Amino acid sequence: MMNPMTIRGSLIELVEVGPRDGLQSEGVILPTATKVELIERLIGAGLRRIEVTSFVHPKRVPQMADAEEVLAHLGRRPGVSLMGLVLNRKGFDRALAAGCDAIGMAVVASETFSMRNQGESTERSIASWLDIAAAAHAAGIRPNVTISAAFGCPFEGEVDPDRVIDIALRCAEAGPVEIALADTIGAAVPSQVSELFGRLRAHLPHMPLRAHFHNTRNTGIANAYAALVAGVRALDASVGGIGGCPFAPAATGNIATEDLLYMLNRMGVETGVAIDALIETARWLEAQLAKPVPGMLVKAGTFPRVQSR
Ligand code: MG
């Protein structure tokens, strides 16, 4: 566990998931050119890790049906990691062919959610991950794994932390570049985040850890802070806080990247991302989606007012 006072001056990676996790839950399907412009704006703001799309069946997630086109328009970007989310080997093969330079695989911690979301048991999903990770390493692209529903399941309720740790340790055998724990439905509270990441850190002291939070119940930013203190060095967020939760139809989405960045900036944490450009992008996105985004900074602005980053 990190002393909160020593966080100042540390370096945290922001992983922008708006183009995937955010847009996939929006009712409006943006044109490919608009998605590409969104990603260009995010790169322009200084983001260096962006989850740009997912390679899943277009009938299940029509918002991501243009995955290959998005990648084709973007091309390779030196210094920027364009990540595709995959749920099985078929998705991985598509991501590889499309030119992703990083892939993320999700393994769902709860059995019922795993069957509903990826159509296979957690056990089979772990086997898929081991296969995909080996193929990714062989192809020279960086594989990471996210343990989804690690803090709560919409069908089973509480998720046993022992089970989450066990799944993470088995996934670690494939040599991921990073392991993430995701609060997919936005149920987590900071004490739970501290405990689970603390335990994972104790088991895997050298494994880079990432956290993924949704603001469904307004605990997202508090959870992000708890994760930082627990030693997490990368945080997922979506510009404007776009997205939602399929199990809570009226809920907001991921924690907003610019809201998280405001906290990190004021704490003296380095990210390399420009907050003004992010707020401007969130405003632009409101126009594209024709609705307000849930983020706070887009309404309140930064403090002090004159702040370039
Ligand atoms: Mg999510």
Short mmCIF file of N, CA, C and O in Angstrom, two decimals, residues 72-181:
data_model
loop_
_atom_site.label_atom_id
_atom_site.label_comp_id
_atom_site.label_asym_id
_atom_site.label_seq_id
_atom_site.Cartn_x
_atom_site.Cartn_y
_atom_site.Cartn_z
N ALA A 72 -8.46 0.72 -39.73
CA ALA A 72 -7.89 1.03 -41.06
C ALA A 72 -7.72 2.54 -41.22
O ALA A 72 -6.72 3.00 -41.76
N HIS A 73 -8.69 3.32 -40.74
CA HIS A 73 -8.59 4.77 -40.85
C HIS A 73 -7.47 5.33 -39.97
O HIS A 73 -6.84 6.31 -40.32
N LEU A 74 -7.28 4.70 -38.80
CA LEU A 74 -6.30 5.24 -37.85
C LEU A 74 -4.87 4.90 -38.28
O LEU A 74 -3.96 5.72 -38.12
N GLY A 75 -4.66 3.69 -38.79
CA GLY A 75 -3.30 3.25 -39.12
C GLY A 75 -2.47 3.11 -37.85
O GLY A 75 -2.97 3.26 -36.74
N ARG A 76 -1.19 2.83 -38.03
CA ARG A 76 -0.30 2.69 -36.87
C ARG A 76 0.11 4.07 -36.36
O ARG A 76 0.40 4.96 -37.16
N ARG A 77 0.12 4.23 -35.04
CA ARG A 77 0.52 5.50 -34.44
C ARG A 77 1.71 5.28 -33.52
O ARG A 77 1.53 4.69 -32.45
N PRO A 78 2.89 5.75 -33.92
CA PRO A 78 4.06 5.57 -33.05
C PRO A 78 3.81 6.18 -31.67
O PRO A 78 3.31 7.30 -31.57
N GLY A 79 4.11 5.42 -30.64
CA GLY A 79 3.95 5.92 -29.29
C GLY A 79 2.55 5.85 -28.75
O GLY A 79 2.31 6.20 -27.59
N VAL A 80 1.60 5.42 -29.56
CA VAL A 80 0.21 5.31 -29.11
C VAL A 80 -0.22 3.86 -29.24
O VAL A 80 -0.01 3.23 -30.28
N SER A 81 -0.80 3.34 -28.19
CA SER A 81 -1.27 1.96 -28.22
C SER A 81 -2.77 1.94 -28.51
O SER A 81 -3.56 2.49 -27.74
N LEU A 82 -3.13 1.35 -29.64
CA LEU A 82 -4.54 1.25 -30.03
C LEU A 82 -5.00 -0.17 -29.72
O LEU A 82 -4.62 -1.13 -30.37
N MET A 83 -5.82 -0.26 -28.68
CA MET A 83 -6.18 -1.58 -28.17
C MET A 83 -7.57 -2.00 -28.63
O MET A 83 -8.50 -1.21 -28.69
N GLY A 84 -7.68 -3.27 -28.97
CA GLY A 84 -8.98 -3.86 -29.28
C GLY A 84 -9.37 -4.85 -28.20
O GLY A 84 -8.53 -5.61 -27.72
N LEU A 85 -10.64 -4.82 -27.82
CA LEU A 85 -11.13 -5.79 -26.83
C LEU A 85 -11.58 -7.05 -27.56
O LEU A 85 -12.27 -6.96 -28.58
N VAL A 86 -11.19 -8.20 -27.03
CA VAL A 86 -11.63 -9.47 -27.62
C VAL A 86 -12.19 -10.36 -26.51
O VAL A 86 -11.81 -10.24 -25.35
N LEU A 87 -13.11 -11.23 -26.89
CA LEU A 87 -13.71 -12.14 -25.91
C LEU A 87 -13.41 -13.60 -26.24
O LEU A 87 -13.69 -14.49 -25.43
N ASN A 88 -12.85 -13.85 -27.43
CA ASN A 88 -12.53 -15.23 -27.81
C ASN A 88 -11.48 -15.21 -28.92
O ASN A 88 -11.05 -14.15 -29.36
N ARG A 89 -11.08 -16.41 -29.35
CA ARG A 89 -10.00 -16.52 -30.33
C ARG A 89 -10.37 -15.90 -31.67
O ARG A 89 -9.55 -15.28 -32.33
N LYS A 90 -11.62 -16.05 -32.04
CA LYS A 90 -12.06 -15.46 -33.31
C LYS A 90 -11.88 -13.93 -33.29
O LYS A 90 -11.40 -13.33 -34.26
N GLY A 91 -12.27 -13.33 -32.18
CA GLY A 91 -12.10 -11.89 -32.02
C GLY A 91 -10.63 -11.50 -32.06
O GLY A 91 -10.25 -10.49 -32.67
N PHE A 92 -9.80 -12.32 -31.43
CA PHE A 92 -8.36 -12.04 -31.44
C PHE A 92 -7.81 -12.06 -32.86
O PHE A 92 -7.04 -11.18 -33.25
N ASP A 93 -8.20 -13.08 -33.62
CA ASP A 93 -7.70 -13.18 -35.00
C ASP A 93 -8.11 -11.95 -35.82
O ASP A 93 -7.32 -11.43 -36.62
N ARG A 94 -9.33 -11.48 -35.60
CA ARG A 94 -9.78 -10.26 -36.29
C ARG A 94 -8.94 -9.04 -35.86
O ARG A 94 -8.54 -8.22 -36.69
N ALA A 95 -8.71 -8.93 -34.55
CA ALA A 95 -7.94 -7.78 -34.02
C ALA A 95 -6.52 -7.76 -34.58
O ALA A 95 -6.00 -6.70 -34.94
N LEU A 96 -5.94 -8.95 -34.67
CA LEU A 96 -4.58 -9.07 -35.21
C LEU A 96 -4.56 -8.63 -36.68
O LEU A 96 -3.72 -7.83 -37.10
N ALA A 97 -5.52 -9.14 -37.45
CA ALA A 97 -5.60 -8.81 -38.87
C ALA A 97 -5.87 -7.32 -39.08
O ALA A 97 -5.41 -6.72 -40.05
N ALA A 98 -6.62 -6.72 -38.16
CA ALA A 98 -6.99 -5.30 -38.31
C ALA A 98 -5.84 -4.35 -37.96
O ALA A 98 -5.92 -3.16 -38.23
N GLY A 99 -4.80 -4.87 -37.30
CA GLY A 99 -3.65 -4.04 -36.99
C GLY A 99 -3.62 -3.44 -35.59
O GLY A 99 -2.92 -2.46 -35.35
N CYS A 100 -4.36 -4.02 -34.65
CA CYS A 100 -4.27 -3.57 -33.25
C CYS A 100 -2.85 -3.82 -32.75
O CYS A 100 -2.26 -4.84 -33.07
N ASP A 101 -2.31 -2.89 -31.97
CA ASP A 101 -0.98 -3.17 -31.42
C ASP A 101 -1.06 -3.63 -29.97
O ASP A 101 -0.04 -3.91 -29.34
N ALA A 102 -2.28 -3.72 -29.44
CA ALA A 102 -2.48 -4.30 -28.12
C ALA A 102 -3.86 -4.92 -28.11
O ALA A 102 -4.77 -4.42 -28.78
N ILE A 103 -4.01 -5.99 -27.36
CA ILE A 103 -5.35 -6.55 -27.22
C ILE A 103 -5.66 -6.74 -25.74
O ILE A 103 -4.77 -7.00 -24.93
N GLY A 104 -6.92 -6.55 -25.44
CA GLY A 104 -7.39 -6.81 -24.08
C GLY A 104 -8.43 -7.90 -24.15
O GLY A 104 -9.28 -7.91 -25.05
N MET A 105 -8.30 -8.86 -23.24
CA MET A 105 -9.30 -9.94 -23.18
C MET A 105 -10.01 -9.81 -21.84
O MET A 105 -9.40 -9.44 -20.84
N ALA A 106 -11.31 -10.08 -21.86
CA ALA A 106 -12.07 -10.05 -20.60
C ALA A 106 -12.42 -11.46 -20.17
O ALA A 106 -12.89 -12.26 -20.98
N VAL A 107 -12.13 -11.75 -18.92
CA VAL A 107 -12.55 -13.01 -18.29
C VAL A 107 -13.50 -12.61 -17.17
O VAL A 107 -13.14 -11.79 -16.32
N VAL A 108 -14.72 -13.12 -17.19
CA VAL A 108 -15.73 -12.68 -16.22
C VAL A 108 -15.66 -13.53 -14.96
O VAL A 108 -15.64 -14.76 -15.02
N ALA A 109 -15.61 -12.86 -13.81
CA ALA A 109 -15.41 -13.56 -12.54
C ALA A 109 -16.63 -14.36 -12.11
O ALA A 109 -16.50 -15.34 -11.37
N SER A 110 -17.82 -13.94 -12.51
CA SER A 110 -19.00 -14.70 -12.07
C SER A 110 -19.49 -15.58 -13.21
O SER A 110 -19.52 -15.18 -14.37
N GLU A 111 -19.87 -16.78 -12.83
CA GLU A 111 -20.23 -17.81 -13.80
C GLU A 111 -21.45 -17.40 -14.65
O GLU A 111 -21.44 -17.53 -15.87
N THR A 112 -22.48 -16.90 -13.99
CA THR A 112 -23.71 -16.55 -14.71
C THR A 112 -23.45 -15.42 -15.71
O THR A 112 -23.88 -15.47 -16.86
N PHE A 113 -22.71 -14.41 -15.26
CA PHE A 113 -22.39 -13.27 -16.13
C PHE A 113 -21.53 -13.75 -17.30
O PHE A 113 -21.69 -13.31 -18.44
N SER A 114 -20.59 -14.66 -17.04
CA SER A 114 -19.73 -15.17 -18.09
C SER A 114 -20.55 -15.85 -19.17
O SER A 114 -20.37 -15.61 -20.37
N MET A 115 -21.50 -16.70 -18.76
CA MET A 115 -22.36 -17.40 -19.73
C MET A 115 -23.19 -16.39 -20.53
O MET A 115 -23.32 -16.52 -21.74
N ARG A 116 -23.71 -15.38 -19.85
CA ARG A 116 -24.57 -14.40 -20.54
C ARG A 116 -23.76 -13.50 -21.46
O ARG A 116 -24.21 -13.14 -22.54
N ASN A 117 -22.56 -13.09 -21.01
CA ASN A 117 -21.79 -12.11 -21.76
C ASN A 117 -20.95 -12.73 -22.87
O ASN A 117 -20.86 -12.20 -23.96
N GLN A 118 -20.28 -13.84 -22.58
CA GLN A 118 -19.42 -14.42 -23.60
C GLN A 118 -19.85 -15.80 -24.04
O GLN A 118 -19.16 -16.43 -24.85
N GLY A 119 -20.97 -16.29 -23.50
CA GLY A 119 -21.49 -17.58 -23.97
C GLY A 119 -20.64 -18.77 -23.59
O GLY A 119 -20.74 -19.83 -24.20
N GLU A 120 -19.77 -18.60 -22.61
CA GLU A 120 -19.00 -19.75 -22.13
C GLU A 120 -18.67 -19.58 -20.66
O GLU A 120 -18.77 -18.47 -20.11
N SER A 121 -18.30 -20.68 -20.02
CA SER A 121 -18.00 -20.66 -18.59
C SER A 121 -16.72 -19.88 -18.33
O SER A 121 -15.92 -19.66 -19.24
N THR A 122 -16.53 -19.46 -17.09
CA THR A 122 -15.30 -18.76 -16.71
C THR A 122 -14.10 -19.66 -17.02
O THR A 122 -13.07 -19.20 -17.53
N GLU A 123 -14.26 -20.95 -16.73
CA GLU A 123 -13.18 -21.92 -16.97
C GLU A 123 -12.76 -21.93 -18.45
O GLU A 123 -11.58 -21.85 -18.77
N ARG A 124 -13.73 -21.99 -19.32
CA ARG A 124 -13.42 -22.01 -20.77
C ARG A 124 -12.85 -20.67 -21.22
O ARG A 124 -12.02 -20.60 -22.12
N SER A 125 -13.31 -19.61 -20.59
CA SER A 125 -12.81 -18.28 -20.92
C SER A 125 -11.34 -18.14 -20.52
O SER A 125 -10.54 -17.53 -21.24
N ILE A 126 -10.98 -18.72 -19.38
CA ILE A 126 -9.57 -18.70 -18.95
C ILE A 126 -8.73 -19.47 -19.98
O ILE A 126 -7.66 -19.02 -20.39
N ALA A 127 -9.25 -20.62 -20.42
CA ALA A 127 -8.53 -21.42 -21.43
C ALA A 127 -8.36 -20.61 -22.72
O ALA A 127 -7.28 -20.63 -23.34
N SER A 128 -9.41 -19.87 -23.11
CA SER A 128 -9.31 -19.01 -24.31
C SER A 128 -8.23 -17.96 -24.13
O SER A 128 -7.45 -17.68 -25.04
N TRP A 129 -8.22 -17.35 -22.94
CA TRP A 129 -7.21 -16.32 -22.65
C TRP A 129 -5.80 -16.89 -22.76
O TRP A 129 -4.92 -16.26 -23.36
N LEU A 130 -5.57 -18.08 -22.21
CA LEU A 130 -4.22 -18.67 -22.25
C LEU A 130 -3.78 -18.87 -23.70
O LEU A 130 -2.65 -18.58 -24.08
N ASP A 131 -4.72 -19.31 -24.52
CA ASP A 131 -4.46 -19.53 -25.95
C ASP A 131 -4.19 -18.20 -26.67
O ASP A 131 -3.22 -18.05 -27.42
N ILE A 132 -5.04 -17.21 -26.38
CA ILE A 132 -4.91 -15.90 -27.02
C ILE A 132 -3.62 -15.20 -26.60
O ILE A 132 -2.91 -14.61 -27.43
N ALA A 133 -3.30 -15.28 -25.32
CA ALA A 133 -2.07 -14.62 -24.83
C ALA A 133 -0.85 -15.20 -25.52
O ALA A 133 0.05 -14.46 -25.94
N ALA A 134 -0.82 -16.53 -25.67
CA ALA A 134 0.32 -17.17 -26.34
C ALA A 134 0.40 -16.70 -27.80
O ALA A 134 1.48 -16.37 -28.30
N ALA A 135 -0.76 -16.65 -28.47
CA ALA A 135 -0.79 -16.21 -29.87
C ALA A 135 -0.37 -14.74 -30.00
O ALA A 135 0.32 -14.36 -30.94
N ALA A 136 -0.79 -13.93 -29.03
CA ALA A 136 -0.42 -12.50 -29.06
C ALA A 136 1.09 -12.33 -28.89
O ALA A 136 1.73 -11.59 -29.64
N HIS A 137 1.64 -13.03 -27.91
CA HIS A 137 3.10 -12.94 -27.70
C HIS A 137 3.84 -13.37 -28.97
O HIS A 137 4.80 -12.73 -29.37
N ALA A 138 3.35 -14.46 -29.59
CA ALA A 138 3.99 -14.97 -30.81
C ALA A 138 3.92 -13.94 -31.94
O ALA A 138 4.83 -13.81 -32.75
N ALA A 139 2.82 -13.16 -31.96
CA ALA A 139 2.62 -12.16 -33.02
C ALA A 139 3.27 -10.82 -32.67
O ALA A 139 3.24 -9.89 -33.48
N GLY A 140 3.81 -10.71 -31.46
CA GLY A 140 4.48 -9.47 -31.05
C GLY A 140 3.53 -8.35 -30.65
O GLY A 140 3.90 -7.18 -30.70
N ILE A 141 2.30 -8.69 -30.26
CA ILE A 141 1.42 -7.65 -29.72
C ILE A 141 1.15 -7.91 -28.24
O ILE A 141 1.20 -9.04 -27.79
N ARG A 142 0.87 -6.83 -27.53
CA ARG A 142 0.85 -6.89 -26.08
C ARG A 142 -0.53 -7.29 -25.56
O ARG A 142 -1.49 -6.56 -25.75
N PRO A 143 -0.62 -8.44 -24.88
CA PRO A 143 -1.92 -8.87 -24.36
C PRO A 143 -2.11 -8.48 -22.89
O PRO A 143 -1.23 -8.65 -22.05
N ASN A 144 -3.28 -7.93 -22.58
CA ASN A 144 -3.61 -7.72 -21.18
C ASN A 144 -4.96 -8.38 -20.91
O ASN A 144 -5.72 -8.66 -21.83
N VAL A 145 -5.21 -8.65 -19.65
CA VAL A 145 -6.45 -9.33 -19.31
C VAL A 145 -7.18 -8.55 -18.21
O VAL A 145 -6.56 -7.99 -17.31
N THR A 146 -8.49 -8.48 -18.36
CA THR A 146 -9.34 -7.81 -17.39
C THR A 146 -10.27 -8.84 -16.75
O THR A 146 -10.93 -9.60 -17.46
N ILE A 147 -10.28 -8.87 -15.42
CA ILE A 147 -11.23 -9.74 -14.72
C ILE A 147 -12.49 -8.90 -14.49
O ILE A 147 -12.49 -7.98 -13.67
N SER A 148 -13.53 -9.19 -15.27
CA SER A 148 -14.76 -8.41 -15.22
C SER A 148 -15.65 -8.85 -14.07
O SER A 148 -15.55 -9.98 -13.59
N ALA A 149 -16.54 -7.96 -13.68
CA ALA A 149 -17.48 -8.22 -12.57
C ALA A 149 -16.73 -8.68 -11.31
O ALA A 149 -17.21 -9.51 -10.56
N ALA A 150 -15.53 -8.12 -11.11
CA ALA A 150 -14.69 -8.54 -9.99
C ALA A 150 -15.22 -8.05 -8.64
O ALA A 150 -14.83 -8.55 -7.59
N PHE A 151 -16.10 -7.05 -8.69
CA PHE A 151 -16.59 -6.46 -7.43
C PHE A 151 -18.09 -6.65 -7.24
O PHE A 151 -18.66 -6.12 -6.28
N GLY A 152 -18.72 -7.36 -8.14
CA GLY A 152 -20.16 -7.58 -8.01
C GLY A 152 -20.74 -8.03 -9.34
O GLY A 152 -20.23 -7.67 -10.40
N CYS A 153 -21.78 -8.86 -9.25
CA CYS A 153 -22.40 -9.44 -10.44
C CYS A 153 -23.89 -9.09 -10.46
O CYS A 153 -24.55 -9.16 -9.43
N PRO A 154 -24.41 -8.70 -11.63
CA PRO A 154 -25.82 -8.34 -11.69
C PRO A 154 -26.75 -9.54 -11.46
O PRO A 154 -27.92 -9.35 -11.14
N PHE A 155 -26.24 -10.76 -11.62
CA PHE A 155 -27.08 -11.95 -11.47
C PHE A 155 -26.84 -12.66 -10.14
O PHE A 155 -27.76 -13.18 -9.52
N GLU A 156 -25.58 -12.70 -9.71
CA GLU A 156 -25.24 -13.48 -8.50
C GLU A 156 -25.02 -12.61 -7.28
O GLU A 156 -24.85 -13.13 -6.17
N GLY A 157 -24.96 -11.30 -7.46
CA GLY A 157 -24.71 -10.43 -6.31
C GLY A 157 -23.23 -10.37 -5.97
O GLY A 157 -22.39 -10.15 -6.85
N GLU A 158 -22.91 -10.59 -4.69
CA GLU A 158 -21.50 -10.51 -4.26
C GLU A 158 -20.66 -11.55 -4.98
O GLU A 158 -21.10 -12.68 -5.21
N VAL A 159 -19.43 -11.16 -5.32
CA VAL A 159 -18.49 -12.08 -5.95
C VAL A 159 -17.39 -12.39 -4.94
O VAL A 159 -16.83 -11.48 -4.32
N ASP A 160 -17.11 -13.67 -4.75
CA ASP A 160 -16.14 -14.10 -3.75
C ASP A 160 -14.73 -13.60 -4.13
O ASP A 160 -14.22 -13.96 -5.19
N PRO A 161 -14.11 -12.77 -3.27
CA PRO A 161 -12.77 -12.26 -3.58
C PRO A 161 -11.74 -13.39 -3.81
O PRO A 161 -10.85 -13.24 -4.65
N ASP A 162 -11.90 -14.52 -3.10
CA ASP A 162 -10.98 -15.65 -3.31
C ASP A 162 -11.04 -16.14 -4.75
O ASP A 162 -10.03 -16.51 -5.34
N ARG A 163 -12.25 -16.14 -5.27
CA ARG A 163 -12.44 -16.59 -6.66
C ARG A 163 -11.78 -15.62 -7.64
O ARG A 163 -11.12 -16.03 -8.60
N VAL A 164 -11.90 -14.32 -7.37
CA VAL A 164 -11.28 -13.31 -8.24
C VAL A 164 -9.76 -13.47 -8.24
O VAL A 164 -9.11 -13.47 -9.30
N ILE A 165 -9.20 -13.65 -7.06
CA ILE A 165 -7.74 -13.81 -6.95
C ILE A 165 -7.30 -15.07 -7.68
O ILE A 165 -6.31 -15.07 -8.43
N ASP A 166 -8.04 -16.15 -7.48
CA ASP A 166 -7.71 -17.41 -8.13
C ASP A 166 -7.71 -17.27 -9.66
O ASP A 166 -6.79 -17.72 -10.35
N ILE A 167 -8.75 -16.60 -10.20
CA ILE A 167 -8.83 -16.39 -11.65
C ILE A 167 -7.65 -15.53 -12.13
O ILE A 167 -7.00 -15.84 -13.13
N ALA A 168 -7.36 -14.48 -11.37
CA ALA A 168 -6.25 -13.58 -11.76
C ALA A 168 -4.92 -14.34 -11.78
O ALA A 168 -4.11 -14.16 -12.70
N LEU A 169 -4.70 -15.19 -10.78
CA LEU A 169 -3.43 -15.93 -10.72
C LEU A 169 -3.32 -16.92 -11.88
O LEU A 169 -2.24 -17.09 -12.45
N ARG A 170 -4.44 -17.53 -12.24
CA ARG A 170 -4.39 -18.45 -13.37
C ARG A 170 -4.16 -17.68 -14.67
O ARG A 170 -3.40 -18.14 -15.53
N CYS A 171 -4.77 -16.52 -14.80
CA CYS A 171 -4.54 -15.69 -16.00
C CYS A 171 -3.10 -15.20 -16.06
O CYS A 171 -2.53 -15.02 -17.14
N ALA A 172 -2.50 -14.97 -14.90
CA ALA A 172 -1.13 -14.45 -14.85
C ALA A 172 -0.13 -15.43 -15.42
O ALA A 172 0.95 -15.04 -15.88
N GLU A 173 -0.48 -16.71 -15.44
CA GLU A 173 0.44 -17.74 -15.96
C GLU A 173 0.77 -17.52 -17.43
O GLU A 173 1.80 -17.97 -17.91
N ALA A 174 -0.12 -16.81 -18.15
CA ALA A 174 0.11 -16.58 -19.59
C ALA A 174 1.02 -15.38 -19.85
O ALA A 174 1.29 -15.05 -21.00
N GLY A 175 1.48 -14.71 -18.79
CA GLY A 175 2.38 -13.58 -18.99
C GLY A 175 1.73 -12.35 -19.58
O GLY A 175 2.23 -11.78 -20.56
N PRO A 176 0.61 -11.90 -19.02
CA PRO A 176 0.00 -10.66 -19.53
C PRO A 176 0.91 -9.46 -19.23
O PRO A 176 1.70 -9.51 -18.28
N VAL A 177 0.80 -8.41 -20.03
CA VAL A 177 1.58 -7.22 -19.74
C VAL A 177 0.96 -6.46 -18.56
O VAL A 177 1.60 -5.58 -17.98
N GLU A 178 -0.27 -6.84 -18.20
CA GLU A 178 -0.99 -6.12 -17.15
C GLU A 178 -2.26 -6.93 -16.81
O GLU A 178 -2.83 -7.57 -17.68
N ILE A 179 -2.66 -6.86 -15.56
CA ILE A 179 -3.94 -7.46 -15.16
C ILE A 179 -4.82 -6.34 -14.60
O ILE A 179 -4.37 -5.50 -13.81
N ALA A 180 -6.08 -6.33 -15.05
CA ALA A 180 -7.02 -5.33 -14.54
C ALA A 180 -8.15 -6.01 -13.78
O ALA A 180 -8.54 -7.14 -14.10
N LEU A 181 -8.64 -5.33 -12.79
CA LEU A 181 -9.88 -5.74 -12.13
C LEU A 181 -10.93 -4.70 -12.51
O LEU A 181 -10.69 -3.49 -12.40
#
